[in-house]
Amino acid sequence: KKYIVGWRKAERERLRALVRKRKAAAYRIKHASILLETDADGPAWIDERIAGAFGCHVRTVENVRRRCVLEGL
């Protein structure tokens, strides 16, 4: 993988709160869920497993990961 995602505790909690509250746009909640599963210090799921779990394409997972690394949360 070219873009490795690792979260500090505060960032991880921010993403979890976004997913838990369900008060954001659906794509933001899905992207936050994807980012939580890509965490190198956490579950570190492979892209295919994430795509299957959230009903999206593998390319979507790659794009979310890339944007996060290059642009930040």
CSV table of N, CA, C and O in Angstrom, one decimal:
chain,number,residue,atom,x,y,z
A,1,LYS,N,0.8,-1.2,0.0
A,1,LYS,CA,0.0,0.0,0.0
A,1,LYS,C,0.9,1.2,0.0
A,1,LYS,O,1.9,1.3,0.7
A,2,LYS,N,0.5,2.2,-0.8
A,2,LYS,CA,1.3,3.4,-0.9
A,2,LYS,C,1.0,4.4,0.2
A,2,LYS,O,1.8,5.1,0.7
A,3,TYR,N,-0.3,4.4,0.6
A,3,TYR,CA,-0.7,5.4,1.6
A,3,TYR,C,-1.1,4.7,2.9
A,3,TYR,O,-2.1,4.0,2.9
A,4,ILE,N,-0.3,4.8,4.0
A,4,ILE,CA,-0.6,4.1,5.2
A,4,ILE,C,-1.2,5.1,6.2
A,4,ILE,O,-0.7,6.2,6.4
A,5,VAL,N,-2.3,4.7,6.8
A,5,VAL,CA,-3.0,5.6,7.7
A,5,VAL,C,-2.8,5.1,9.2
A,5,VAL,O,-3.0,4.0,9.5
A,6,GLY,N,-2.4,6.1,10.0
A,6,GLY,CA,-2.2,5.8,11.4
A,6,GLY,C,-2.8,6.9,12.2
A,6,GLY,O,-2.6,8.1,11.9
A,7,TRP,N,-3.6,6.6,13.2
A,7,TRP,CA,-4.4,7.7,14.0
A,7,TRP,C,-3.8,7.8,15.4
A,7,TRP,O,-3.5,6.9,16.0
A,8,ARG,N,-3.8,9.1,15.8
A,8,ARG,CA,-3.6,9.3,17.2
A,8,ARG,C,-4.9,9.1,18.0
A,8,ARG,O,-6.0,9.1,17.3
A,9,LYS,N,-4.9,9.0,19.2
A,9,LYS,CA,-6.1,8.7,20.0
A,9,LYS,C,-7.2,9.8,19.8
A,9,LYS,O,-8.3,9.4,19.6
A,10,ALA,N,-6.8,11.0,19.8
A,10,ALA,CA,-7.8,12.1,19.6
A,10,ALA,C,-8.5,12.0,18.2
A,10,ALA,O,-9.7,12.2,18.1
A,11,GLU,N,-7.7,11.7,17.2
A,11,GLU,CA,-8.2,11.6,15.8
A,11,GLU,C,-9.2,10.4,15.7
A,11,GLU,O,-10.2,10.5,15.1
A,12,ARG,N,-8.8,9.3,16.3
A,12,ARG,CA,-9.6,8.1,16.3
A,12,ARG,C,-10.9,8.4,17.0
A,12,ARG,O,-12.0,8.0,16.5
A,13,GLU,N,-10.9,9.0,18.2
A,13,GLU,CA,-12.1,9.4,18.9
A,13,GLU,C,-13.0,10.3,18.1
A,13,GLU,O,-14.2,10.2,18.1
A,14,ARG,N,-12.4,11.2,17.4
A,14,ARG,CA,-13.2,12.2,16.5
A,14,ARG,C,-13.9,11.4,15.4
A,14,ARG,O,-15.1,11.7,15.2
A,15,LEU,N,-13.3,10.4,14.8
A,15,LEU,CA,-13.9,9.6,13.8
A,15,LEU,C,-15.0,8.7,14.4
A,15,LEU,O,-16.1,8.6,13.8
A,16,ARG,N,-14.7,8.1,15.5
A,16,ARG,CA,-15.7,7.3,16.2
A,16,ARG,C,-17.0,8.1,16.6
A,16,ARG,O,-18.1,7.6,16.4
A,17,ALA,N,-16.8,9.3,17.1
A,17,ALA,CA,-17.9,10.2,17.4
A,17,ALA,C,-18.7,10.5,16.2
A,17,ALA,O,-20.0,10.5,16.3
A,18,LEU,N,-18.1,10.8,15.1
A,18,LEU,CA,-18.8,11.1,13.8
A,18,LEU,C,-19.7,9.9,13.4
A,18,LEU,O,-20.9,10.1,13.1
A,19,VAL,N,-19.1,8.7,13.5
A,19,VAL,CA,-19.9,7.5,13.1
A,19,VAL,C,-21.0,7.2,14.1
A,19,VAL,O,-22.1,6.9,13.8
A,20,ARG,N,-20.7,7.4,15.4
A,20,ARG,CA,-21.7,7.1,16.5
A,20,ARG,C,-22.9,8.1,16.4
A,20,ARG,O,-24.0,7.6,16.6
A,21,LYS,N,-22.6,9.3,16.2
A,21,LYS,CA,-23.7,10.3,16.3
A,21,LYS,C,-24.7,10.2,15.1
A,21,LYS,O,-25.9,10.6,15.2
A,22,ARG,N,-24.2,9.8,13.9
A,22,ARG,CA,-25.0,9.7,12.7
A,22,ARG,C,-25.7,11.0,12.3
A,22,ARG,O,-26.8,11.0,11.9
A,23,LYS,N,-25.0,12.2,12.6
A,23,LYS,CA,-25.6,13.5,12.3
A,23,LYS,C,-24.9,14.2,11.1
A,23,LYS,O,-25.0,15.4,11.0
A,24,ALA,N,-24.2,13.4,10.3
A,24,ALA,CA,-23.4,14.0,9.2
A,24,ALA,C,-24.0,13.3,7.9
A,24,ALA,O,-24.8,12.4,7.9
A,25,ALA,N,-23.5,13.8,6.8
A,25,ALA,CA,-23.9,13.3,5.5
A,25,ALA,C,-23.5,11.8,5.4
A,25,ALA,O,-22.5,11.4,6.0
A,26,ALA,N,-24.2,11.0,4.7
A,26,ALA,CA,-24.0,9.6,4.7
A,26,ALA,C,-22.6,9.2,4.2
A,26,ALA,O,-21.9,8.3,4.7
A,27,TYR,N,-22.1,10.0,3.2
A,27,TYR,CA,-20.8,9.7,2.7
A,27,TYR,C,-19.7,10.0,3.7
A,27,TYR,O,-18.7,9.3,3.8
A,28,ARG,N,-19.9,11.0,4.5
A,28,ARG,CA,-18.9,11.3,5.6
A,28,ARG,C,-18.8,10.2,6.6
A,28,ARG,O,-17.8,9.9,7.1
A,29,ILE,N,-20.0,9.7,7.0
A,29,ILE,CA,-20.0,8.6,7.9
A,29,ILE,C,-19.4,7.4,7.3
A,29,ILE,O,-18.6,6.7,8.0
A,30,LYS,N,-19.6,7.1,6.1
A,30,LYS,CA,-19.0,5.9,5.4
A,30,LYS,C,-17.5,6.1,5.3
A,30,LYS,O,-16.7,5.2,5.6
A,31,HIS,N,-17.0,7.3,5.0
A,31,HIS,CA,-15.6,7.6,4.9
A,31,HIS,C,-14.9,7.5,6.2
A,31,HIS,O,-13.8,6.9,6.4
A,32,ALA,N,-15.6,8.0,7.3
A,32,ALA,CA,-15.0,7.8,8.6
A,32,ALA,C,-14.9,6.4,9.0
A,32,ALA,O,-13.9,6.0,9.6
A,33,SER,N,-15.9,5.6,8.7
A,33,SER,CA,-15.9,4.2,9.0
A,33,SER,C,-14.8,3.5,8.3
A,33,SER,O,-14.0,2.6,8.8
A,34,ILE,N,-14.6,3.8,7.0
A,34,ILE,CA,-13.5,3.3,6.2
A,34,ILE,C,-12.2,3.6,6.8
A,34,ILE,O,-11.3,2.8,7.0
A,35,LEU,N,-12.0,4.9,7.2
A,35,LEU,CA,-10.7,5.3,7.8
A,35,LEU,C,-10.4,4.6,9.1
A,35,LEU,O,-9.3,4.3,9.4
A,36,LEU,N,-11.4,4.4,9.9
A,36,LEU,CA,-11.2,3.7,11.2
A,36,LEU,C,-10.7,2.2,10.9
A,36,LEU,O,-9.9,1.7,11.7
A,37,GLU,N,-11.2,1.6,9.9
A,37,GLU,CA,-10.7,0.2,9.6
A,37,GLU,C,-9.4,0.2,8.9
A,37,GLU,O,-8.7,-0.9,9.0
A,38,THR,N,-8.9,1.2,8.3
A,38,THR,CA,-7.6,1.2,7.7
A,38,THR,C,-6.5,1.6,8.6
A,38,THR,O,-5.3,1.5,8.2
A,39,ASP,N,-6.8,1.9,9.9
A,39,ASP,CA,-5.8,2.3,10.8
A,39,ASP,C,-4.8,1.3,11.0
A,39,ASP,O,-5.0,0.1,11.4
A,40,ALA,N,-3.5,1.6,10.7
A,40,ALA,CA,-2.4,0.7,10.8
A,40,ALA,C,-2.2,0.2,12.3
A,40,ALA,O,-1.7,-0.9,12.5
A,41,ASP,N,-2.6,1.1,13.3
A,41,ASP,CA,-2.4,0.7,14.7
A,41,ASP,C,-3.6,0.0,15.2
A,41,ASP,O,-3.6,-0.4,16.4
A,42,GLY,N,-4.6,-0.1,14.4
A,42,GLY,CA,-5.9,-0.8,14.9
A,42,GLY,C,-6.2,-2.0,14.1
A,42,GLY,O,-5.3,-2.9,13.9
A,43,PRO,N,-7.4,-2.1,13.5
A,43,PRO,CA,-7.7,-3.3,12.8
A,43,PRO,C,-6.9,-3.6,11.5
A,43,PRO,O,-6.6,-4.7,11.2
A,44,ALA,N,-6.5,-2.6,10.8
A,44,ALA,CA,-5.6,-2.7,9.6
A,44,ALA,C,-6.2,-3.7,8.6
A,44,ALA,O,-5.5,-4.6,8.1
A,45,TRP,N,-7.5,-3.6,8.3
A,45,TRP,CA,-8.1,-4.4,7.3
A,45,TRP,C,-7.6,-4.2,6.0
A,45,TRP,O,-7.1,-3.0,5.7
A,46,ILE,N,-7.6,-5.1,5.1
A,46,ILE,CA,-7.2,-4.9,3.7
A,46,ILE,C,-8.3,-4.2,3.0
A,46,ILE,O,-9.5,-4.3,3.4
A,47,ASP,N,-8.0,-3.6,1.9
A,47,ASP,CA,-9.0,-2.8,1.2
A,47,ASP,C,-10.2,-3.6,0.7
A,47,ASP,O,-11.3,-3.1,0.7
A,48,GLU,N,-10.0,-4.8,0.2
A,48,GLU,CA,-11.0,-5.6,-0.3
A,48,GLU,C,-12.0,-6.0,0.8
A,48,GLU,O,-13.3,-6.0,0.6
A,49,ARG,N,-11.5,-6.2,2.0
A,49,ARG,CA,-12.4,-6.5,3.1
A,49,ARG,C,-13.2,-5.3,3.5
A,49,ARG,O,-14.4,-5.4,3.8
A,50,ILE,N,-12.6,-4.2,3.5
A,50,ILE,CA,-13.3,-2.9,3.9
A,50,ILE,C,-14.4,-2.6,2.8
A,50,ILE,O,-15.5,-2.3,3.2
A,51,ALA,N,-14.1,-2.8,1.6
A,51,ALA,CA,-15.1,-2.5,0.5
A,51,ALA,C,-16.3,-3.5,0.6
A,51,ALA,O,-17.4,-3.0,0.5
A,52,GLY,N,-16.0,-4.7,0.9
A,52,GLY,CA,-17.1,-5.7,1.1
A,52,GLY,C,-17.9,-5.3,2.3
A,52,GLY,O,-19.2,-5.5,2.3
A,53,ALA,N,-17.3,-4.9,3.4
A,53,ALA,CA,-18.0,-4.6,4.6
A,53,ALA,C,-18.9,-3.4,4.5
A,53,ALA,O,-20.0,-3.3,5.1
A,54,PHE,N,-18.5,-2.4,3.7
A,54,PHE,CA,-19.2,-1.1,3.6
A,54,PHE,C,-20.0,-0.9,2.3
A,54,PHE,O,-20.5,0.1,2.0
A,55,GLY,N,-19.9,-2.0,1.5
A,55,GLY,CA,-20.7,-1.9,0.2
A,55,GLY,C,-20.2,-0.9,-0.8
A,55,GLY,O,-21.0,-0.2,-1.3
A,56,CYS,N,-18.9,-0.8,-0.9
A,56,CYS,CA,-18.4,0.2,-1.9
A,56,CYS,C,-17.3,-0.5,-2.7
A,56,CYS,O,-17.0,-1.7,-2.5
A,57,HIS,N,-16.7,0.2,-3.6
A,57,HIS,CA,-15.7,-0.3,-4.5
A,57,HIS,C,-14.3,-0.2,-3.8
A,57,HIS,O,-14.1,0.7,-3.0
A,58,VAL,N,-13.4,-1.1,-4.1
A,58,VAL,CA,-12.1,-1.0,-3.6
A,58,VAL,C,-11.4,0.3,-3.9
A,58,VAL,O,-10.7,0.9,-3.1
A,59,ARG,N,-11.7,0.8,-5.1
A,59,ARG,CA,-11.1,2.1,-5.5
A,59,ARG,C,-11.6,3.2,-4.6
A,59,ARG,O,-10.8,4.1,-4.3
A,60,THR,N,-12.8,3.1,-4.1
A,60,THR,CA,-13.3,4.2,-3.1
A,60,THR,C,-12.4,4.1,-1.9
A,60,THR,O,-12.0,5.2,-1.4
A,61,VAL,N,-12.1,3.0,-1.4
A,61,VAL,CA,-11.3,2.8,-0.2
A,61,VAL,C,-9.9,3.4,-0.5
A,61,VAL,O,-9.4,4.2,0.4
A,62,GLU,N,-9.3,3.1,-1.6
A,62,GLU,CA,-8.0,3.6,-2.0
A,62,GLU,C,-8.0,5.2,-2.0
A,62,GLU,O,-7.1,5.8,-1.6
A,63,ASN,N,-9.1,5.7,-2.6
A,63,ASN,CA,-9.2,7.2,-2.8
A,63,ASN,C,-9.4,7.9,-1.5
A,63,ASN,O,-8.8,8.9,-1.2
A,64,VAL,N,-10.2,7.3,-0.6
A,64,VAL,CA,-10.4,7.9,0.8
A,64,VAL,C,-9.1,7.9,1.5
A,64,VAL,O,-8.7,8.9,2.1
A,65,ARG,N,-8.4,6.8,1.5
A,65,ARG,CA,-7.1,6.6,2.1
A,65,ARG,C,-6.1,7.7,1.6
A,65,ARG,O,-5.4,8.4,2.3
A,66,ARG,N,-6.0,7.8,0.3
A,66,ARG,CA,-5.1,8.7,-0.4
A,66,ARG,C,-5.4,10.1,0.0
A,66,ARG,O,-4.5,10.9,0.4
A,67,ARG,N,-6.6,10.5,-0.1
A,67,ARG,CA,-7.0,11.9,0.2
A,67,ARG,C,-6.7,12.2,1.7
A,67,ARG,O,-6.3,13.3,2.0
A,68,CYS,N,-6.9,11.3,2.6
A,68,CYS,CA,-6.7,11.5,4.0
A,68,CYS,C,-5.2,11.7,4.2
A,68,CYS,O,-4.8,12.6,5.0
A,69,VAL,N,-4.3,10.9,3.6
A,69,VAL,CA,-2.9,11.1,3.8
A,69,VAL,C,-2.4,12.4,3.2
A,69,VAL,O,-1.6,13.1,3.9
A,70,LEU,N,-2.9,12.7,2.1
A,70,LEU,CA,-2.4,13.9,1.4
A,70,LEU,C,-3.0,15.2,1.9
A,70,LEU,O,-2.3,16.3,2.0
A,71,GLU,N,-4.3,15.2,2.3
A,71,GLU,CA,-5.0,16.4,2.8
A,71,GLU,C,-5.3,16.5,4.2
A,71,GLU,O,-5.7,17.5,4.8
A,72,GLY,N,-5.2,15.3,4.9
A,72,GLY,CA,-5.5,15.3,6.3
A,72,GLY,C,-7.0,15.1,6.6
A,72,GLY,O,-7.8,15.0,5.6
A,73,LEU,N,-7.4,15.0,7.8
A,73,LEU,CA,-8.8,14.8,8.1
A,73,LEU,C,-9.6,16.1,7.8
A,73,LEU,O,-10.6,16.1,7.4
